Each structure stands twice: as structure tokens, then as C-alpha cells.
CSV table of N, CA and C in Angstrom, one decimal:
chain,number,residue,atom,x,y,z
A,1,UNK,N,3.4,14.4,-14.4
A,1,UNK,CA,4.5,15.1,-13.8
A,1,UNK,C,5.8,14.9,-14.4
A,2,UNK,N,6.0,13.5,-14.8
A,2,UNK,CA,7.4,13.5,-15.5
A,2,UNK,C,7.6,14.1,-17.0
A,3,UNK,N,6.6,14.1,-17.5
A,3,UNK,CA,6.6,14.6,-18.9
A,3,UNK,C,7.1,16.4,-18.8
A,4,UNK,N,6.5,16.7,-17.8
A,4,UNK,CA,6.3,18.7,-17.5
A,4,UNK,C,7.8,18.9,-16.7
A,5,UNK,N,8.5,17.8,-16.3
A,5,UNK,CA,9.8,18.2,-16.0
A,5,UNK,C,9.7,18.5,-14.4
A,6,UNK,N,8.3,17.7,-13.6
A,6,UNK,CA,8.1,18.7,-12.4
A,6,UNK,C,9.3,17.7,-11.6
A,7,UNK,N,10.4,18.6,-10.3
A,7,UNK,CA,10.7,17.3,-9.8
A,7,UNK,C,10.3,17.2,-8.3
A,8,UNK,N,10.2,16.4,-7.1
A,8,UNK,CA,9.6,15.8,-6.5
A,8,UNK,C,10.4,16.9,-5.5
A,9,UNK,N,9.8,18.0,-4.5
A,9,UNK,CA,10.5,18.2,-3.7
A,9,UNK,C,10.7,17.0,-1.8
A,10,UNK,N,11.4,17.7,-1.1
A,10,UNK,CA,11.1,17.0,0.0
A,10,UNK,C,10.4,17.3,0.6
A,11,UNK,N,9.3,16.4,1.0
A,11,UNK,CA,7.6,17.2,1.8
A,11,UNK,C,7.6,18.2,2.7
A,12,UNK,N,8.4,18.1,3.4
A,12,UNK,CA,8.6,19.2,4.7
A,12,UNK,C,8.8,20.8,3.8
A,13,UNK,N,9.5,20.8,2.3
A,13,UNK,CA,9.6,22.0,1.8
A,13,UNK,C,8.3,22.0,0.8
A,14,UNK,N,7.8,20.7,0.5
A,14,UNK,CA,6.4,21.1,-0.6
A,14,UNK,C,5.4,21.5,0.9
A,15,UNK,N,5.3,21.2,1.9
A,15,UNK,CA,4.2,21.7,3.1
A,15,UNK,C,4.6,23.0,3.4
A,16,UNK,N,5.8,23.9,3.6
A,16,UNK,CA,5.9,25.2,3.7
A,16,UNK,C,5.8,26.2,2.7
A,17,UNK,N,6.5,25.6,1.5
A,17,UNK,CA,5.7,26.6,0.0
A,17,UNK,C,4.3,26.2,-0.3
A,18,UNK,N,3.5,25.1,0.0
A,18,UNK,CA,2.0,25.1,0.1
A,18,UNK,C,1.4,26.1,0.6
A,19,UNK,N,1.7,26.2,2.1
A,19,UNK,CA,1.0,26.9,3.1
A,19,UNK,C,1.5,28.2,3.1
A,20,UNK,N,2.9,29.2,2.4
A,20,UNK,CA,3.2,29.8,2.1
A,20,UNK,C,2.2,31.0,0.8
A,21,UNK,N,1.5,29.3,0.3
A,21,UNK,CA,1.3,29.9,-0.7
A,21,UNK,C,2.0,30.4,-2.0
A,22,UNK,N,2.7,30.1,-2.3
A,22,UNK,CA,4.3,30.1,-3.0
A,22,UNK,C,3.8,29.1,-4.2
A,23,UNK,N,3.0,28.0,-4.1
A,23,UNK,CA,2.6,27.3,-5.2
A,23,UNK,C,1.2,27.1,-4.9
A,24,UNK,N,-0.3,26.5,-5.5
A,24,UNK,CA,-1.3,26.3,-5.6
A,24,UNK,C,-1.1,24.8,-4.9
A,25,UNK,N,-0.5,23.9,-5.8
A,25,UNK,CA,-0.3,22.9,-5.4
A,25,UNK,C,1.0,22.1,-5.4
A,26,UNK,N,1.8,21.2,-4.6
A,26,UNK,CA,2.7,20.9,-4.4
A,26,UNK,C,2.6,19.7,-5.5
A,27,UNK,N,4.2,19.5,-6.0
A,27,UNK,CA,4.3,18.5,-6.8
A,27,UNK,C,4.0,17.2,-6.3
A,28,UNK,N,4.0,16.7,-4.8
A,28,UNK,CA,3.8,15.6,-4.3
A,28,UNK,C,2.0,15.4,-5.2
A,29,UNK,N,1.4,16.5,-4.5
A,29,UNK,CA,-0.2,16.4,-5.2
A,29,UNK,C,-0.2,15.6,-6.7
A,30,UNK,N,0.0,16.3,-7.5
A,30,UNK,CA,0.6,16.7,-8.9
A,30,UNK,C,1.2,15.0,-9.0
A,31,UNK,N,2.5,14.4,-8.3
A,31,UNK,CA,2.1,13.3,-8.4
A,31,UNK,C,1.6,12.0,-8.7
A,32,UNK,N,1.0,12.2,-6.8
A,32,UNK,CA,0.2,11.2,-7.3
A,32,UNK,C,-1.4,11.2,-7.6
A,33,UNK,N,-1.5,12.3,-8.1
A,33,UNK,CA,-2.6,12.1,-9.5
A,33,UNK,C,-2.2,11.9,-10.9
A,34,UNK,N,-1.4,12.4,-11.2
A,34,UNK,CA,-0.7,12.2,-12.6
A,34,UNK,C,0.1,10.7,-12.7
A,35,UNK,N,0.7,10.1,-11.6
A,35,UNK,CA,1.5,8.8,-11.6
A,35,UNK,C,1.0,7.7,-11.1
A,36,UNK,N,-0.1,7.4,-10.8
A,36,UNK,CA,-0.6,7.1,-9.1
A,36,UNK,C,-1.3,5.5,-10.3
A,37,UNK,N,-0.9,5.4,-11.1
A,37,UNK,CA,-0.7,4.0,-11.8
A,37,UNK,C,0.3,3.5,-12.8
A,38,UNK,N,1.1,4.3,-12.5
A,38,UNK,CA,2.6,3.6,-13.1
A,38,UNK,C,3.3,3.4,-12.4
A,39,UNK,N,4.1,2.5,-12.6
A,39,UNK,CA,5.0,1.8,-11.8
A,39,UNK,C,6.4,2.7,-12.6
A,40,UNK,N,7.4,3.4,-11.7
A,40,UNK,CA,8.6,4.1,-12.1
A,40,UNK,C,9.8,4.1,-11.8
A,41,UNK,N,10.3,2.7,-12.0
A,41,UNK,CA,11.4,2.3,-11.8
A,41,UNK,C,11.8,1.3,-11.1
A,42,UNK,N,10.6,0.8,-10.7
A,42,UNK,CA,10.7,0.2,-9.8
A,42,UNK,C,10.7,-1.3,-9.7
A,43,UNK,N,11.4,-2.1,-10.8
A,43,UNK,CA,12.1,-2.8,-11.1
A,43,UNK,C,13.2,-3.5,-10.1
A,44,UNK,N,13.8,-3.2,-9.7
A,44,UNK,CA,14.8,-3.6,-9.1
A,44,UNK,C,14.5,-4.3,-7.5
A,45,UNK,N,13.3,-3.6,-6.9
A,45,UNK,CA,12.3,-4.1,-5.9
A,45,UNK,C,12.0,-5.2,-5.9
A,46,UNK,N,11.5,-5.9,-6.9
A,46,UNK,CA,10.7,-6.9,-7.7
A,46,UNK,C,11.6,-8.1,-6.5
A,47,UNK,N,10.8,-8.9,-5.5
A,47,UNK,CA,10.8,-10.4,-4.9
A,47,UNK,C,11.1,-9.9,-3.8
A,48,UNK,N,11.3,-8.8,-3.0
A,48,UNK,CA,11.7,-8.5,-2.4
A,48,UNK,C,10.2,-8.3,-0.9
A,49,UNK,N,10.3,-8.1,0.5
A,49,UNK,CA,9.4,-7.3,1.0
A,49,UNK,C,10.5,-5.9,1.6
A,50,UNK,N,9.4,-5.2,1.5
A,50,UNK,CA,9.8,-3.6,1.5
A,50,UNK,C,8.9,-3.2,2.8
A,51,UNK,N,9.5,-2.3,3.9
A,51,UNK,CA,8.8,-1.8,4.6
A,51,UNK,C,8.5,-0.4,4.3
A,52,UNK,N,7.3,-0.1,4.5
A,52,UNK,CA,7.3,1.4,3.7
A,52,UNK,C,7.2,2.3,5.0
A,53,UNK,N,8.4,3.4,4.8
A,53,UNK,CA,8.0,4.1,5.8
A,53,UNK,C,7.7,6.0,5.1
A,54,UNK,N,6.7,6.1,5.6
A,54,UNK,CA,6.4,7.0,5.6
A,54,UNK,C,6.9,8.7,5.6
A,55,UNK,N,6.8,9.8,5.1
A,55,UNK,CA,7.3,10.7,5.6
A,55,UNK,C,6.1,11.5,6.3
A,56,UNK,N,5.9,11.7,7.9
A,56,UNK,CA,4.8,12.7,8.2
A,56,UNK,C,5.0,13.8,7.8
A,57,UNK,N,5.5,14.4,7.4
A,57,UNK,CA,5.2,16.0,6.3
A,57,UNK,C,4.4,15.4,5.5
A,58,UNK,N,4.3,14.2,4.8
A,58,UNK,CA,3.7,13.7,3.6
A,58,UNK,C,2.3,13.5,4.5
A,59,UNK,N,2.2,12.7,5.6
A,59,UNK,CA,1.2,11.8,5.8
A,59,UNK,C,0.4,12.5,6.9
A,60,UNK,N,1.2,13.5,7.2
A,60,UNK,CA,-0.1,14.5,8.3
A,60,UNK,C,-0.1,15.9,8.1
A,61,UNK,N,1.5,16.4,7.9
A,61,UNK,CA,1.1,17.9,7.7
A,61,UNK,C,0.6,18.2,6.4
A,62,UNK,N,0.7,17.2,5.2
A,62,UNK,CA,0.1,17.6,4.1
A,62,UNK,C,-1.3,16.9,3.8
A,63,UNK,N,-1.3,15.9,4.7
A,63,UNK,CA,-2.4,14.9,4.3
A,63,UNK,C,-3.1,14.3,2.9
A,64,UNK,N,-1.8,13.3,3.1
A,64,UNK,CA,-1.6,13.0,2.0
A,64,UNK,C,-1.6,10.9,2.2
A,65,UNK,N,-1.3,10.8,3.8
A,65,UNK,CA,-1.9,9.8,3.8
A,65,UNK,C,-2.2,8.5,3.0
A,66,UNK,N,-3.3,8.8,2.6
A,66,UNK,CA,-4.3,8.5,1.5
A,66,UNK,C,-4.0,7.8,0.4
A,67,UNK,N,-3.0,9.2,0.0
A,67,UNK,CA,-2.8,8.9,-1.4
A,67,UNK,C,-1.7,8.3,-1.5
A,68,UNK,N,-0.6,8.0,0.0
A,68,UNK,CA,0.5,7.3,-0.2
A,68,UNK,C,0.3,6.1,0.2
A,69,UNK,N,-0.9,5.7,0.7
A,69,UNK,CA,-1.2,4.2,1.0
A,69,UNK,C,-1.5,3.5,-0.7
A,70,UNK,N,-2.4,4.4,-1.1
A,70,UNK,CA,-3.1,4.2,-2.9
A,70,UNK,C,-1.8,4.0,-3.7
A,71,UNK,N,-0.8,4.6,-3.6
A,71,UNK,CA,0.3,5.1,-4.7
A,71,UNK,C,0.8,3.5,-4.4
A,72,UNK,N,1.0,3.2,-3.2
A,72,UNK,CA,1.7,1.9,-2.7
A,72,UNK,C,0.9,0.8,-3.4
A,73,UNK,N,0.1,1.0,-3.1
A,73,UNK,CA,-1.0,-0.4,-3.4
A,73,UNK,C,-1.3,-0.7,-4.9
A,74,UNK,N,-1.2,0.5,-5.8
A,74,UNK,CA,-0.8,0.4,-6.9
A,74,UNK,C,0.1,-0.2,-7.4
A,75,UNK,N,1.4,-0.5,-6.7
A,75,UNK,CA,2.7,-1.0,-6.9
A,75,UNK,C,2.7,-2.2,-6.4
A,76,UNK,N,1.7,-2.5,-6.5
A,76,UNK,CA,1.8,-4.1,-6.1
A,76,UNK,C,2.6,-5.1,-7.1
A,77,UNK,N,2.4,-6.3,-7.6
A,77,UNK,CA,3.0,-7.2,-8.6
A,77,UNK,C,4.5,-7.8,-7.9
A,78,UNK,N,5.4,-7.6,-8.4
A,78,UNK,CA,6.2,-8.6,-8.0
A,78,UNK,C,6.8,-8.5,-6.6
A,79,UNK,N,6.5,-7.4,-5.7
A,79,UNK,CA,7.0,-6.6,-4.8
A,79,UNK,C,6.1,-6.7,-3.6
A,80,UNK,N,6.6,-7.2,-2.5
A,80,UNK,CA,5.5,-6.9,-1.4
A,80,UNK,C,5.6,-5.7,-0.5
A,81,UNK,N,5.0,-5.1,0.0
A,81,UNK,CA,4.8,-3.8,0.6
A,81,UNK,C,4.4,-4.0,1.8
A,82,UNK,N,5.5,-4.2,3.2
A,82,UNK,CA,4.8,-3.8,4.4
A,82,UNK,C,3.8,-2.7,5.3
A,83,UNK,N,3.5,-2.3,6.1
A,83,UNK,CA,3.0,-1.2,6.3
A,83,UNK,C,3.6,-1.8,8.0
A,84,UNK,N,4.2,-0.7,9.1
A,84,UNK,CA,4.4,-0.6,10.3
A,84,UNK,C,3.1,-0.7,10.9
A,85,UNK,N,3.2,-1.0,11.8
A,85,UNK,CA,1.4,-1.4,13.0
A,85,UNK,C,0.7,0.5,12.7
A,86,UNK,N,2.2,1.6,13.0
A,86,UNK,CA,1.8,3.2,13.3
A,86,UNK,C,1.9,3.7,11.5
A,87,UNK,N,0.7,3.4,10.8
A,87,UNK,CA,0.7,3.7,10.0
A,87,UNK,C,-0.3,5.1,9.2
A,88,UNK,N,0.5,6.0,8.2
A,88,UNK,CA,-0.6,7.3,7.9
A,88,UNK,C,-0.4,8.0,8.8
A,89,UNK,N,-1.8,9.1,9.0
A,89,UNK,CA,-1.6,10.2,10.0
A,89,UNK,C,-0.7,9.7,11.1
A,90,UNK,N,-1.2,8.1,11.5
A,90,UNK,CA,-0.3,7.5,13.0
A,90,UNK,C,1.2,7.3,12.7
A,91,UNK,N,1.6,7.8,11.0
A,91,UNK,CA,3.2,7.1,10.9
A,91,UNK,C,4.6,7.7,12.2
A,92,UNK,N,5.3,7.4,12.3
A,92,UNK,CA,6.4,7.4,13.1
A,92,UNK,C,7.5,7.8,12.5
A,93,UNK,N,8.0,9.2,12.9
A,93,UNK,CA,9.5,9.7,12.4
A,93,UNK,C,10.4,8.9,12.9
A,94,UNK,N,11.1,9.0,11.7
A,94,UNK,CA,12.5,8.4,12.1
A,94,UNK,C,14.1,9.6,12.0
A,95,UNK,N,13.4,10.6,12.3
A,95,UNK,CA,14.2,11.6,13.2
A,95,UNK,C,14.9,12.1,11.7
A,96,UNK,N,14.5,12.0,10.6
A,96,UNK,CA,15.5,12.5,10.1
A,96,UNK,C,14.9,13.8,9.1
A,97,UNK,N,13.9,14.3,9.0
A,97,UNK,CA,13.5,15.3,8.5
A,97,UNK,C,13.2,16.1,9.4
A,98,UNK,N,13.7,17.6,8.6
A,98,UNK,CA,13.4,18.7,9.0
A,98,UNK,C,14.8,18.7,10.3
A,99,UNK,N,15.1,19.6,11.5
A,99,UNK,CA,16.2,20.1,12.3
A,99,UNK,C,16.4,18.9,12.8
A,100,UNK,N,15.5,18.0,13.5
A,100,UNK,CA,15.7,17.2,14.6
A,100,UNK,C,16.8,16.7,14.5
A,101,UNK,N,17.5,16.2,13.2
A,101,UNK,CA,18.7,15.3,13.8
A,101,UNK,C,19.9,16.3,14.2
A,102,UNK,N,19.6,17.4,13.7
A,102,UNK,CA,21.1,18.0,14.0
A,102,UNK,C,20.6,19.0,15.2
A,103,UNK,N,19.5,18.7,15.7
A,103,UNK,CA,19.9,19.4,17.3
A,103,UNK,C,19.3,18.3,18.3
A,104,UNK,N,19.2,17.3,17.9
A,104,UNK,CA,18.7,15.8,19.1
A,104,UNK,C,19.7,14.9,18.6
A,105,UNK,N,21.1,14.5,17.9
A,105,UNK,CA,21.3,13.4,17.1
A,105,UNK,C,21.3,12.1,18.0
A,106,UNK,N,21.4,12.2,18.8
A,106,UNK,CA,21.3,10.8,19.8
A,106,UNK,C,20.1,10.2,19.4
A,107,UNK,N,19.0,11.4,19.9
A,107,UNK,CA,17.3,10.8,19.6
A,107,UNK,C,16.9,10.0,18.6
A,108,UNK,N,17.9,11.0,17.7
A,108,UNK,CA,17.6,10.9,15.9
A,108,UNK,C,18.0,9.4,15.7
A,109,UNK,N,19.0,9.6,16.3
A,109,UNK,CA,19.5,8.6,15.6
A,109,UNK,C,18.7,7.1,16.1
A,110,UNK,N,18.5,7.0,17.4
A,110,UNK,CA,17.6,5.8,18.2
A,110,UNK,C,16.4,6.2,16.8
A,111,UNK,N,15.7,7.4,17.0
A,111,UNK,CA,14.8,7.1,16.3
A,111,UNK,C,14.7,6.3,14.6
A,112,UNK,N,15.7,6.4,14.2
A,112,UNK,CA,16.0,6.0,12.9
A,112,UNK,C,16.1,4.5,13.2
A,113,UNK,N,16.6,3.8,14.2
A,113,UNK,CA,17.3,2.0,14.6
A,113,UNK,C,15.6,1.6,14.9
A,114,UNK,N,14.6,2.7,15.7
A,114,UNK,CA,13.6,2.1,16.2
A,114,UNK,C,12.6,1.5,14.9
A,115,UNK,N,12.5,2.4,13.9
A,115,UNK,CA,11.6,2.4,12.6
A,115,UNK,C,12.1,0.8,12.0
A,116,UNK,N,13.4,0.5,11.9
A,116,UNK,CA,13.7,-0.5,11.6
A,116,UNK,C,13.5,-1.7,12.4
A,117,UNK,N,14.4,-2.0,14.0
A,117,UNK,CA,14.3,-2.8,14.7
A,117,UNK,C,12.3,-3.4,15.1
A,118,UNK,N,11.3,-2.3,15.0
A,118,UNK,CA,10.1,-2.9,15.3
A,118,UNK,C,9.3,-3.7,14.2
A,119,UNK,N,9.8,-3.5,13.3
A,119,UNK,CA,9.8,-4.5,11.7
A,119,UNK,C,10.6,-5.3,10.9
A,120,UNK,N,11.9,-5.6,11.6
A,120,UNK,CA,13.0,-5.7,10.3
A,120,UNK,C,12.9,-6.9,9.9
A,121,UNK,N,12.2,-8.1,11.1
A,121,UNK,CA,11.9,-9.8,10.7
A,121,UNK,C,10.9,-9.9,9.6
A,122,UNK,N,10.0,-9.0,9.6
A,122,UNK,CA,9.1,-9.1,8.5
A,122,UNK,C,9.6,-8.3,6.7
A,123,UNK,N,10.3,-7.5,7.0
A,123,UNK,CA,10.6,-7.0,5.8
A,123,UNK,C,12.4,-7.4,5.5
A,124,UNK,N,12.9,-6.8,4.0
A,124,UNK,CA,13.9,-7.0,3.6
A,124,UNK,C,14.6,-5.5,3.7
A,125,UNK,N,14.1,-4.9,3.6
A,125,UNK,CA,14.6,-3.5,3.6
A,125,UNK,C,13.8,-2.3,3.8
A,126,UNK,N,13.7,-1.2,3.4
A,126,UNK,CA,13.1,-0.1,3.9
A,126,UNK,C,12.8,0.6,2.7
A,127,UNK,N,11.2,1.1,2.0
A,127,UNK,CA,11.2,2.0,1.5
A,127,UNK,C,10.7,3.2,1.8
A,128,UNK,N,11.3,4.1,1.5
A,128,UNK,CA,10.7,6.0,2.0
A,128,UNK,C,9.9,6.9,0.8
A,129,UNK,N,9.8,7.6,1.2
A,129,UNK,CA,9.6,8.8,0.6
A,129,UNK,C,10.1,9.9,0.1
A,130,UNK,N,10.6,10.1,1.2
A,130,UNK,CA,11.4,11.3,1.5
A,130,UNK,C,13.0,11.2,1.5
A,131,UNK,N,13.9,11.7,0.8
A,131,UNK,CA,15.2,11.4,0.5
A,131,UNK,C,15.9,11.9,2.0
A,132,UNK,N,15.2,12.4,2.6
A,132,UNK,CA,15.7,12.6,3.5
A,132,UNK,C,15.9,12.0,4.9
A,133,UNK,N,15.2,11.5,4.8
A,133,UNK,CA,14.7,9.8,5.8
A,133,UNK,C,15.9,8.9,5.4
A,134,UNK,N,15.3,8.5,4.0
A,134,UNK,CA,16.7,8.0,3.5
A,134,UNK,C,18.3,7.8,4.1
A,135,UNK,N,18.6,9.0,3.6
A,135,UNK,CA,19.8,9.7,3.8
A,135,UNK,C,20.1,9.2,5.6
A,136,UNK,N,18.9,9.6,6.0
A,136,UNK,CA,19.1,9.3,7.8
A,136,UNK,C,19.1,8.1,8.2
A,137,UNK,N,18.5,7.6,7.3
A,137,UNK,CA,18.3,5.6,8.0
A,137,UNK,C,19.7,5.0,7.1
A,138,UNK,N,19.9,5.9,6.5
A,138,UNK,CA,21.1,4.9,5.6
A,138,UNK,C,22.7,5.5,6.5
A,139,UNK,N,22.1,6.5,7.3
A,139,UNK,CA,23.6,7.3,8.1
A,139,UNK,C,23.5,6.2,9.3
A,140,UNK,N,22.3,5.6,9.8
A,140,UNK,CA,21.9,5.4,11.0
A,140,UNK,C,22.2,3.7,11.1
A,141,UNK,N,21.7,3.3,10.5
A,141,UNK,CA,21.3,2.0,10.5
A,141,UNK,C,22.6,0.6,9.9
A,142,UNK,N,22.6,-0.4,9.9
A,142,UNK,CA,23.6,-1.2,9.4
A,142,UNK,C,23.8,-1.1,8.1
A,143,UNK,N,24.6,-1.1,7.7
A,143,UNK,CA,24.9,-1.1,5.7
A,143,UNK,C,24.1,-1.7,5.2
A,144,UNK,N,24.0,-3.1,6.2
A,144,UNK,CA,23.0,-4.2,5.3
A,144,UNK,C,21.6,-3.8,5.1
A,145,UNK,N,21.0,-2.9,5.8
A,145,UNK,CA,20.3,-3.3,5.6
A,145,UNK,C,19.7,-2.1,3.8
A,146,UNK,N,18.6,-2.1,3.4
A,146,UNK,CA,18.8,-1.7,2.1
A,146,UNK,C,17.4,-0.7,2.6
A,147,UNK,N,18.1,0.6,2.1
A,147,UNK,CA,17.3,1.6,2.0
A,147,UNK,C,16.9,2.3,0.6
A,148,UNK,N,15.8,2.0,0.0
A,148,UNK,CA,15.5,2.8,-1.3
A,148,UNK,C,14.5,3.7,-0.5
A,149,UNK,N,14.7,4.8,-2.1
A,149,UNK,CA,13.9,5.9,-1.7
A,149,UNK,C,13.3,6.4,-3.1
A,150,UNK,N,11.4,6.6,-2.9
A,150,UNK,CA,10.8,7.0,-4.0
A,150,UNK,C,10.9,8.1,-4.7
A,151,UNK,N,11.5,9.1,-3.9
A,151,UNK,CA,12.1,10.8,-4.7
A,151,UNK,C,13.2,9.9,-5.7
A,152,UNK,N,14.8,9.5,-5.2
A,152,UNK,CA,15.7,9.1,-5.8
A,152,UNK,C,15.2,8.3,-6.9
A,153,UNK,N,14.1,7.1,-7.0
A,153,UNK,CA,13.8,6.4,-8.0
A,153,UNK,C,13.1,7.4,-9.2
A,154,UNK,N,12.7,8.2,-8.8
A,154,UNK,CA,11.3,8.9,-9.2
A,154,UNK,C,12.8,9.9,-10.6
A,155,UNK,N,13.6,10.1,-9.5
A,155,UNK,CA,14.6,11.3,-10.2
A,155,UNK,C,14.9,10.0,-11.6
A,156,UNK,N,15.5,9.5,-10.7
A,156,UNK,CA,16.6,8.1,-12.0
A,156,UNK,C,15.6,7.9,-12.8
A,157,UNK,N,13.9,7.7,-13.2
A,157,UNK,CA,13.0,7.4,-14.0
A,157,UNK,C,13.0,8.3,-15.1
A,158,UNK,N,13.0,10.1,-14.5
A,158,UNK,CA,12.9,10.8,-15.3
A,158,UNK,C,13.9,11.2,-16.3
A,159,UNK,N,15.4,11.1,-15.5
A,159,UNK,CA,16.6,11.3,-15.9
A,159,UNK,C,16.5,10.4,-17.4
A,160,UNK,N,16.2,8.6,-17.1
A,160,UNK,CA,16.3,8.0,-18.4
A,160,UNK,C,15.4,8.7,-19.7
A,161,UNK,N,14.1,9.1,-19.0
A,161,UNK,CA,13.3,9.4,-19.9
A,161,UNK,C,14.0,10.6,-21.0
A,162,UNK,N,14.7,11.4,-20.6
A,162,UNK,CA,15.3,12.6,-21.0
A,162,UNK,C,15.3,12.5,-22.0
């Protein structure tokens, strides 16, 4: 995928041009088959534990699940990788994709403190998927705590490659 210039959209829009039929297959697919043993950028992780959270457009409406448990577990080495108890099809929004936060933002926003507060003793920070989660837990949550995100790393990987 990095070589072909594809870039990573955010799942909620690779699940409506899927099902649209607008593409055959979403770049998420494309992915992680093409990346789903390299490690891309992700250097900077290294001693850390990471909680991974999920995006459900990724993990239910595309069912993809699977392949984001595999993509993780590939990234193993210097980095530890938590997984929440509600993990996959069972993952838990954290209110920030798709409308919810900007017509529930109270919800959104609890929901964004809850993803964190029911894990945060176990992990160091939070990784996503979806830049848009991101964006929400990093609007939501304490400075401290550290939000990476796999689109944003994925971009900066290809960008150097250029």
C-alpha cells in the first residue's frame, strides 16, 4: 500500500464507499494484507504499554476485527500492546467517530474519559486507529496522557519514504 501511494482513509468513510460500492476494496483491506508484517514507524512506542483501542467501523461494520488484532500482534518487540476486557466486534466507542460528538458532546465526551479511566493503571497511553478517535480522546482526556494514532504514523512513514 505504501509503495502505490494508497492513503489510509478513516474507517467510517472506507465502510460507506465499500458498501457504496465506490471501491472493490477499502484501503484499510489493502493494508493489512500488503503491511500486516512491517512494522511503520513505530519506533518511538518502543518500552512503552499501549492500550489499543479500536475503531468499530474497523472492528464491526467492516469486520475487520481480525485483522486488527493480527496487525497488532505482529507489532510485537519492544512495545507492549494492551487489549480492553470489550475487545473486536465487542470493542467500545469512545464517542468520537462519525456525528456523535457533535450532537451528544457530553456523552462523547464521558465516552472518550470511560475508554481511558477502565484501563489507564495498566497501560501508558492509548493507541487508535482511527485519527479520529484520536483527535477525540486527545480533545477529551488529560494532556498527559499520550494518544498515538496508526493513520497519523502510517501518513509520517510514507511521507519519509517519498
Amino acid at each position: 500500500a505504501s509503495g502505490t501511494g494508497t492513503e489510509l482513509l478513516e474507517p467510517r468513510t472506507a465502510y460507506f464507499l465499500e458498501h457504496a460500492e465506490l471501491r472493490r476494496e477499502t484501503q484499510w483491506r489493502i493494508f493489512f494484507r500488503d503491511l500486516r508484517t512491517q512494522v511503520i514507524g513505530l519506533e518511538a512506542l518502543a518500552g512503552k504499554r499501549w492500550l489499543v483501542h479500536e475503531s468499530p467501523w474497523l472492528s464491526r461494520h467492516l469486520d475487520l476485527a481480525g485483522e486488527c488484532r493480527e496487525w497488532v500482534t505482529r507489532q510485537q518487540g519492544q512495545t507492549q500492546w494492551l487489549w480492553p476486557d470489550a475487545h473486536g466486534r465487542d470493542c467500545i466507542d469512545c464517542g468520537g467517530e462519525g456525528a456523535y460528538s457533535r450532537l451528544f458532546p457530553s456523552q462523547a465526551s464521558r465516552m472518550a474519559k470511560d475508554v481511558w479511566m477502565r484501563d489507564q493503571g495498566r497501560a501508558n497511553g492509548i493507541f487508535c486507529f482511527s485519527a479520529r478517535c484520536a483527535k477525540h480522546l486527545r480533545a477529551n482526556l488529560d494532556p498527559s496522557v499520550e494518544v498515538v494514532c496508526l493513520m497519523e504514523q502510517f501518513e509520517k512513514s510514507r511521507r519519509k519514504a517519498l
